[in-house]
PDB file of C-alpha atoms in Angstrom:
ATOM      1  CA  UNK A   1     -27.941 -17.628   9.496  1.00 73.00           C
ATOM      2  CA  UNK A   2     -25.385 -18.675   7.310  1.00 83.00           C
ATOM      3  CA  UNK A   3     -23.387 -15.874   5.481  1.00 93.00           C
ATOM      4  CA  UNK A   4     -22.051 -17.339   1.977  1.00 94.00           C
ATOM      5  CA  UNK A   5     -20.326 -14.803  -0.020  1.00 96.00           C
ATOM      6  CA  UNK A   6     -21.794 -16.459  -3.245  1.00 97.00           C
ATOM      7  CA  UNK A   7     -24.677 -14.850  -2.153  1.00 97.00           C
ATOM      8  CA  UNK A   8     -23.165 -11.223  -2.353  1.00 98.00           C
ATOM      9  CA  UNK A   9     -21.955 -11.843  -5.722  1.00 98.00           C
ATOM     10  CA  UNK A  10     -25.246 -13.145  -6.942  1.00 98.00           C
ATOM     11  CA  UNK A  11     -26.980 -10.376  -5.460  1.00 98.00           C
ATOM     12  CA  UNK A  12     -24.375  -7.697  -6.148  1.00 98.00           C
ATOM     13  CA  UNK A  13     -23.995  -9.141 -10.130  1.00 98.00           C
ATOM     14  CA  UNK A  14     -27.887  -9.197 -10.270  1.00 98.00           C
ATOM     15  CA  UNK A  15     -28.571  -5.704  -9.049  1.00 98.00           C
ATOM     16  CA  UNK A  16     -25.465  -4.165 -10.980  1.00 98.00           C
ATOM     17  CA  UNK A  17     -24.028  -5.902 -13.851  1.00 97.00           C
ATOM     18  CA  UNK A  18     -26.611  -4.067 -16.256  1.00 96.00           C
ATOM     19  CA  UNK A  19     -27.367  -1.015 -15.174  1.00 96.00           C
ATOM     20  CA  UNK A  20     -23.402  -0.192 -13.366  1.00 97.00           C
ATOM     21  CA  UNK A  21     -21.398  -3.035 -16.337  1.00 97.00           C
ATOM     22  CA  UNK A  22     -19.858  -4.006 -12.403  1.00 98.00           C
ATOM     23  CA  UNK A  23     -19.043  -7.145 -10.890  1.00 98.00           C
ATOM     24  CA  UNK A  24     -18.399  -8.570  -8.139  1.00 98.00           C
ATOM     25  CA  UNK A  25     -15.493 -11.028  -7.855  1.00 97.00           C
ATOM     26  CA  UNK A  26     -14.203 -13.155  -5.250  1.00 96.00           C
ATOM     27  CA  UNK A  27      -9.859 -12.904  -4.914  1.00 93.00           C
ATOM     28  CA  UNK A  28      -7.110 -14.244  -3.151  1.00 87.00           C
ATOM     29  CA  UNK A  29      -5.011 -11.959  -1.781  1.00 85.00           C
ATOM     30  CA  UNK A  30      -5.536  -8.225  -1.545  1.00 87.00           C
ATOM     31  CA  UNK A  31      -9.113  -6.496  -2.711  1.00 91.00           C
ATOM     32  CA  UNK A  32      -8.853  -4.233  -5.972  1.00 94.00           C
ATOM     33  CA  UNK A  33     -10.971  -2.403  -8.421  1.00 96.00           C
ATOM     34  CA  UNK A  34      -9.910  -2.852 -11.906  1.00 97.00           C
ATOM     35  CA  UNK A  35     -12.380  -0.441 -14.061  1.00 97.00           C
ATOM     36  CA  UNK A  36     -13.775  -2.280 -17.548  1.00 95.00           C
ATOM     37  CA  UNK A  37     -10.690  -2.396 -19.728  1.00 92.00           C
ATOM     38  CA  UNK A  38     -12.496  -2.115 -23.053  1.00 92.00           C
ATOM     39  CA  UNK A  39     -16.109  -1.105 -24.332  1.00 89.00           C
ATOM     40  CA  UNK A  40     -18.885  -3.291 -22.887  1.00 89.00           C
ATOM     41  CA  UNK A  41     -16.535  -5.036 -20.585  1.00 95.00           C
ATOM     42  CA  UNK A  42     -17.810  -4.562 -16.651  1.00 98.00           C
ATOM     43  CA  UNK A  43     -15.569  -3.460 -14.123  1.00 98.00           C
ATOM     44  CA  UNK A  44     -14.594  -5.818 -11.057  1.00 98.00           C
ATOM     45  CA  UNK A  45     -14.741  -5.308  -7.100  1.00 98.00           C
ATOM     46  CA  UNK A  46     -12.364  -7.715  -6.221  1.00 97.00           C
ATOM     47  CA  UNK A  47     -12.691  -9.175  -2.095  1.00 96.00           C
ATOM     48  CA  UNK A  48      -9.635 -10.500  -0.573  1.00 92.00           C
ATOM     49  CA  UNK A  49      -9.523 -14.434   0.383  1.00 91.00           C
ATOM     50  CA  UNK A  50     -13.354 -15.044   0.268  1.00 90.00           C
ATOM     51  CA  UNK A  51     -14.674 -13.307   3.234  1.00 94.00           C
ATOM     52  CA  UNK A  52     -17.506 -11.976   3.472  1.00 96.00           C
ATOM     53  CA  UNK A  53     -16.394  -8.999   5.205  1.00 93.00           C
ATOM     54  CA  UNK A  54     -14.563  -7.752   2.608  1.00 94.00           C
ATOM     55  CA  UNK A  55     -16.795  -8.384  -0.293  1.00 97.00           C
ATOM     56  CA  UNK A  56     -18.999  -5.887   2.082  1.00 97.00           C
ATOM     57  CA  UNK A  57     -16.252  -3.393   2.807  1.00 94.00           C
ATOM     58  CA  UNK A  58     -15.185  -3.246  -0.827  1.00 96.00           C
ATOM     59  CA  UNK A  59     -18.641  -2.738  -2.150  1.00 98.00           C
ATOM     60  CA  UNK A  60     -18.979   0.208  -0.187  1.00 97.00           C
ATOM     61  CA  UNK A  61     -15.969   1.340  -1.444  1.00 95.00           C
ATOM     62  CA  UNK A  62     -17.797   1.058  -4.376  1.00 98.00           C
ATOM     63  CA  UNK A  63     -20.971   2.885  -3.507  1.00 98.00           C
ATOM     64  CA  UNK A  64     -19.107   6.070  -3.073  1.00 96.00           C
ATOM     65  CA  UNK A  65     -16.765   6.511  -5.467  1.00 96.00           C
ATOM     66  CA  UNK A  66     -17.948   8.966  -8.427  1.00 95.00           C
ATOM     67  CA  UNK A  67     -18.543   8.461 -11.813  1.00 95.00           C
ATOM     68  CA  UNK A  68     -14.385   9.584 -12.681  1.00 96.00           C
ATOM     69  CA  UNK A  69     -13.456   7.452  -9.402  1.00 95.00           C
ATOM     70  CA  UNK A  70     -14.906   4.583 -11.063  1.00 96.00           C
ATOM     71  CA  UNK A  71     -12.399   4.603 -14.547  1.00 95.00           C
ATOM     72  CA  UNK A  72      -9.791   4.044 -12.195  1.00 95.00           C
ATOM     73  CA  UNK A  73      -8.266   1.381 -10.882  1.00 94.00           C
ATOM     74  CA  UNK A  74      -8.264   1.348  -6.797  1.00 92.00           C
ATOM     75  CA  UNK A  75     -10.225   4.568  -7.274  1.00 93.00           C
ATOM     76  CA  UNK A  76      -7.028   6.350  -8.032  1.00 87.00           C
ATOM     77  CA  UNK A  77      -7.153   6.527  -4.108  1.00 80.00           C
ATOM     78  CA  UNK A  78      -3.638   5.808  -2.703  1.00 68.00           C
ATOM     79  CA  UNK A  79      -3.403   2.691   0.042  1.00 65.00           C
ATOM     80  CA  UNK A  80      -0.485   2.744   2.328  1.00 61.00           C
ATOM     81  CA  UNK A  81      -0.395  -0.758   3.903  1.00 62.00           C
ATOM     82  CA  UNK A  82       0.395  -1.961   7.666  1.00 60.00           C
ATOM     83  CA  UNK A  83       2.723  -0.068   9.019  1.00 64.00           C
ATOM     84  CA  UNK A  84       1.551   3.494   8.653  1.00 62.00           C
ATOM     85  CA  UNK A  85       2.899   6.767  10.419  1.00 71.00           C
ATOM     86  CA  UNK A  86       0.899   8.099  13.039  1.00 71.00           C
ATOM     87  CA  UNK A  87      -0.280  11.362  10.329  1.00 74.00           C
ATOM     88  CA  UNK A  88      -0.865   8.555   7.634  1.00 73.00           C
ATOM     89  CA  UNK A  89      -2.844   6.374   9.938  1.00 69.00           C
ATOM     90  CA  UNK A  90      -4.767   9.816  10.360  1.00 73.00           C
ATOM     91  CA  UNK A  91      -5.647  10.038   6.875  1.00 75.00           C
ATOM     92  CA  UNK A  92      -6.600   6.544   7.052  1.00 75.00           C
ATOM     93  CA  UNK A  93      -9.148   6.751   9.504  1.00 77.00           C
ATOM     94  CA  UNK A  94     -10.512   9.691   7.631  1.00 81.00           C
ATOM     95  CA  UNK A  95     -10.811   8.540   4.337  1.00 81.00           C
ATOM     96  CA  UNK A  96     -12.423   5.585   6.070  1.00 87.00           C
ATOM     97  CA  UNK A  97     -15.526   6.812   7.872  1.00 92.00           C
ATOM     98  CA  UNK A  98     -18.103   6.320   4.822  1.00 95.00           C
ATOM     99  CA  UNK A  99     -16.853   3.153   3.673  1.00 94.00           C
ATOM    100  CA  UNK A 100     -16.852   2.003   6.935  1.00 93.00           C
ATOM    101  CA  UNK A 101     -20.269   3.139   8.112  1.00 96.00           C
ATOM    102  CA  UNK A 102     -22.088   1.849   4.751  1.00 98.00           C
ATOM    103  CA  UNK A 103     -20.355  -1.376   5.648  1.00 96.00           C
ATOM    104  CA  UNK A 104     -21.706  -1.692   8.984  1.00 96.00           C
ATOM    105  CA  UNK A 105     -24.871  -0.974   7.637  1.00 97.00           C
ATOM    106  CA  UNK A 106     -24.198  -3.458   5.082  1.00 98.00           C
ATOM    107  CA  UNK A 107     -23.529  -6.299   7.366  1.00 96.00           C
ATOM    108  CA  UNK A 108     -26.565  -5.108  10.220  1.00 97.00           C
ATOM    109  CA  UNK A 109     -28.769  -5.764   7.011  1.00 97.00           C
ATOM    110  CA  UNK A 110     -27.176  -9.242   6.269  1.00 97.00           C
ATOM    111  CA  UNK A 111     -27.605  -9.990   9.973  1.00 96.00           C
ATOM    112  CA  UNK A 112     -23.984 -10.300   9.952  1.00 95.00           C
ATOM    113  CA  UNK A 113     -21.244  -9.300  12.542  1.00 91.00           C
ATOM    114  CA  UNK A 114     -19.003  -5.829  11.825  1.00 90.00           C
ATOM    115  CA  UNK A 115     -15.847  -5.210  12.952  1.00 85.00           C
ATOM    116  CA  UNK A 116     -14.308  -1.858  12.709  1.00 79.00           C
ATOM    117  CA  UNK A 117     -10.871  -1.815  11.668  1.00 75.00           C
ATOM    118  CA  UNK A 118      -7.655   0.978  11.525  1.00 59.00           C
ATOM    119  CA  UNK A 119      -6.275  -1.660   9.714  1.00 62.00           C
ATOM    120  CA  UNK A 120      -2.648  -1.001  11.019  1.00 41.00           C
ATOM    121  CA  UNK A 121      -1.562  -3.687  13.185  1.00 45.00           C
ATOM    122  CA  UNK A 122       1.932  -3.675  12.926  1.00 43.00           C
ATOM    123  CA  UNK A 123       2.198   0.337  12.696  1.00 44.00           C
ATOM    124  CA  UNK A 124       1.040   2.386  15.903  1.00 51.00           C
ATOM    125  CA  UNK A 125      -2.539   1.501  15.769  1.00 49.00           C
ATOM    126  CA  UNK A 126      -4.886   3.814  15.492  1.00 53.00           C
ATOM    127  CA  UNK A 127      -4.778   7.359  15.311  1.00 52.00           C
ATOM    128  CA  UNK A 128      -8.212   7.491  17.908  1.00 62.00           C
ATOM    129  CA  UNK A 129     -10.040   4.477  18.141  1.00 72.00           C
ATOM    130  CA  UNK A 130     -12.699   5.764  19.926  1.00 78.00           C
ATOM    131  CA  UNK A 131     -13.264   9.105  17.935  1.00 81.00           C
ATOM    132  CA  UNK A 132     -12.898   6.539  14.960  1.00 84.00           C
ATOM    133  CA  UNK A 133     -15.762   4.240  16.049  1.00 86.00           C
ATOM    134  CA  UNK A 134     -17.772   7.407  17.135  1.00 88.00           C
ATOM    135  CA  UNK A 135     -16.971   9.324  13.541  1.00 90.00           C
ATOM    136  CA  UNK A 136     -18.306   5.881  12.102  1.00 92.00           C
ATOM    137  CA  UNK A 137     -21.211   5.673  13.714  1.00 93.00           C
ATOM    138  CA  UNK A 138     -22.205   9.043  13.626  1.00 94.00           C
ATOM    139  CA  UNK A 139     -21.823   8.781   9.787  1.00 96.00           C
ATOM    140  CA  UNK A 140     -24.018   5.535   9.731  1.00 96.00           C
ATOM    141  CA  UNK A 141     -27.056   7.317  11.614  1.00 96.00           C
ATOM    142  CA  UNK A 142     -26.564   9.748   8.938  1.00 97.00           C
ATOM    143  CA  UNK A 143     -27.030   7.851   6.083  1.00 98.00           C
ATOM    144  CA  UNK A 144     -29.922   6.347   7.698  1.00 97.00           C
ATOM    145  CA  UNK A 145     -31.641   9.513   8.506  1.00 97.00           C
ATOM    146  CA  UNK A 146     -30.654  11.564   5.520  1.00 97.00           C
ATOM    147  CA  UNK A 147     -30.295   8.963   2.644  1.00 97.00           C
ATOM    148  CA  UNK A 148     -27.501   6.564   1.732  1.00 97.00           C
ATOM    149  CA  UNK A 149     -25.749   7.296  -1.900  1.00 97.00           C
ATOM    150  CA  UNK A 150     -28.258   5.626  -4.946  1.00 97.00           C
ATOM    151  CA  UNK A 151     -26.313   2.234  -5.360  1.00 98.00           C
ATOM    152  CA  UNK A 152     -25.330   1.651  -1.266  1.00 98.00           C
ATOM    153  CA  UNK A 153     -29.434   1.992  -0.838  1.00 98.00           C
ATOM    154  CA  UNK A 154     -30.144  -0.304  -3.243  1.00 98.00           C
ATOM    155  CA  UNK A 155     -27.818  -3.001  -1.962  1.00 98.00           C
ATOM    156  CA  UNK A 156     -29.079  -2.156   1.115  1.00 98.00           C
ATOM    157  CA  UNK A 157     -32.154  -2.478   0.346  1.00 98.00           C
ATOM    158  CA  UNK A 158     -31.436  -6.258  -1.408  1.00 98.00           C
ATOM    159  CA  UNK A 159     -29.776  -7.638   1.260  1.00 98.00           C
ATOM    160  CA  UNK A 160     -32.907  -6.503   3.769  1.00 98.00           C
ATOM    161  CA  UNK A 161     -34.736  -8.596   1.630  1.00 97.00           C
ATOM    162  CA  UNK A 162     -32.790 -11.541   1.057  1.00 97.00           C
ATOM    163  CA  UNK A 163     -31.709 -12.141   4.658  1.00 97.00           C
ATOM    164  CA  UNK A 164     -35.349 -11.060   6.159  1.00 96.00           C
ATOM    165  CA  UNK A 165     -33.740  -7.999   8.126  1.00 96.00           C
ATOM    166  CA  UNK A 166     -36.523  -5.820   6.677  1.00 91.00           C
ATOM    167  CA  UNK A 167     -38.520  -5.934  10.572  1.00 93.00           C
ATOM    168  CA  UNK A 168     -35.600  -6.122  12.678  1.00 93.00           C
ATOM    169  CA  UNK A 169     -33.423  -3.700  11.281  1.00 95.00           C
ATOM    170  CA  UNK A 170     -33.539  -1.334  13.514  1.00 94.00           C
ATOM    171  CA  UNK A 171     -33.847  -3.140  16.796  1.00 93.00           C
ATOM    172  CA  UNK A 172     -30.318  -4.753  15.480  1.00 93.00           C
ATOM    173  CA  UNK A 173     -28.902  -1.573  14.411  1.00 93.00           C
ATOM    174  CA  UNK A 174     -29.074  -0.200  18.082  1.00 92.00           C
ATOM    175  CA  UNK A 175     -27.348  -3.545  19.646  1.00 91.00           C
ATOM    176  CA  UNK A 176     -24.687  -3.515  17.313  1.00 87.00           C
ATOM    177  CA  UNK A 177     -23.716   0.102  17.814  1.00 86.00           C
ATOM    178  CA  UNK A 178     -23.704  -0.117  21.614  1.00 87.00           C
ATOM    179  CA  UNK A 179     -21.412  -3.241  20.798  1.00 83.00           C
ATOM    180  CA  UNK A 180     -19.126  -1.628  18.686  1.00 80.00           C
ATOM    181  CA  UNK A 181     -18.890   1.862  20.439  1.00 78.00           C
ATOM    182  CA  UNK A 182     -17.920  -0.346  23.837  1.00 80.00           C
ATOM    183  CA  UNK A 183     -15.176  -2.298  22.567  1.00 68.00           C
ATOM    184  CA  UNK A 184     -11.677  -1.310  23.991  1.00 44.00           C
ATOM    185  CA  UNK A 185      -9.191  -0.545  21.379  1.00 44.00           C
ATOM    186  CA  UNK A 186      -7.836  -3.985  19.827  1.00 39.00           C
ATOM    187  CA  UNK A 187     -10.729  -6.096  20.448  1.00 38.00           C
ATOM    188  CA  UNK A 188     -12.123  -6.274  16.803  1.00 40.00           C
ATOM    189  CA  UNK A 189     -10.198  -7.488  14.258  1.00 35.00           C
ATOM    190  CA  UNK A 190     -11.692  -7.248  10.771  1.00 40.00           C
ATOM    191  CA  UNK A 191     -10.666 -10.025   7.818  1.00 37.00           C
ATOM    192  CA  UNK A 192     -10.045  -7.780   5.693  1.00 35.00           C
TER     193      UNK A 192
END
């Protein structure tokens, strides 16, 4: 199966340009969200260098942030790059757990690979990789057991259909988390 990230942005645009005035945008170097910048304009998810990965993980990003969240650029979330203290990396990895797990759910519906990331290579790694993956996970089974916010669902829900995940879903939801939840520390490395 070939994973094209034109094919998020057509489906993204076409499920949310209307009804959310957001877009999807491919980038170059790091993801943003710039908010509209002037009535009727739509706001833009910008991925970092064409991956697909990202355009998931940033979409997500998208899916939870509120209504106020969304005026914003970034969120009005901070972002402290590469290189983070062992109590930032902390707040990384919690800030991280939804985003995260709608991803993986994301890319298990695009019959994609997921990698989790702590994102902080050149820093001390992660905070607890494990408790991070299992946090994630745990957070995944939740949306799918008690609902997934309004817009993840729907994209959700599109990219079942598009890729033909619908049937399989589940089967490939329980491979991927035993593959994730046995990786050692280090092993994954997300483009992202």
């Amino acid at each position: 199966m070939t994973h094209n990230p034109d094919d998020l942005i057509m489906l993204f645009n076409d499920l949310f340009l209307e009804s959310s005035r957001t877009i999807l945008v491919r980038g170059s170097d790091e993801p943003e969200y710039l908010p509209a910048t002037e009535a009727g304009g739509a706001a833009q998810i910008i991925f970092a260098h064409g991956y697909f990965a990202s355009a998931l993980h940033e979409i997500s990003h998208w899916c939870i942030a509120g209504a106020h969240r969304r005026t914003l650029p970034d969120y009005g979330y901070w972002y402290c790059p590469d290189g983070r203290t062992a109590g930032q990396q902390k707040a990384f990895e919690q800030a991280e757990v939804k985003p995260q797990a709608l991803e993986w759910l994301f890319a298990v519906a695009a019959g994609s690979r997921f990698h989790i990331s702590v994102d902080n290579l050149s820093g001390g790694g992660a905070a607890d990789e494990s408790g991070f993956r299992r946090k994630v996970r745990a957070r995944a089974n939740h949306y799918l057991e008690h609902g997934m916010p309004a817009r993840a669902r729907a994209f959700f829900d599109t990219l079942r259909s598009f890729y033909g995940t619908g049937e399989t879903f589940e089967h490939a939801w329980q491979e991927e988390s035993r593959r994730i939840l046995s990786h050692a520390p280090d092993t994954d490395i997300k483009e992202d």
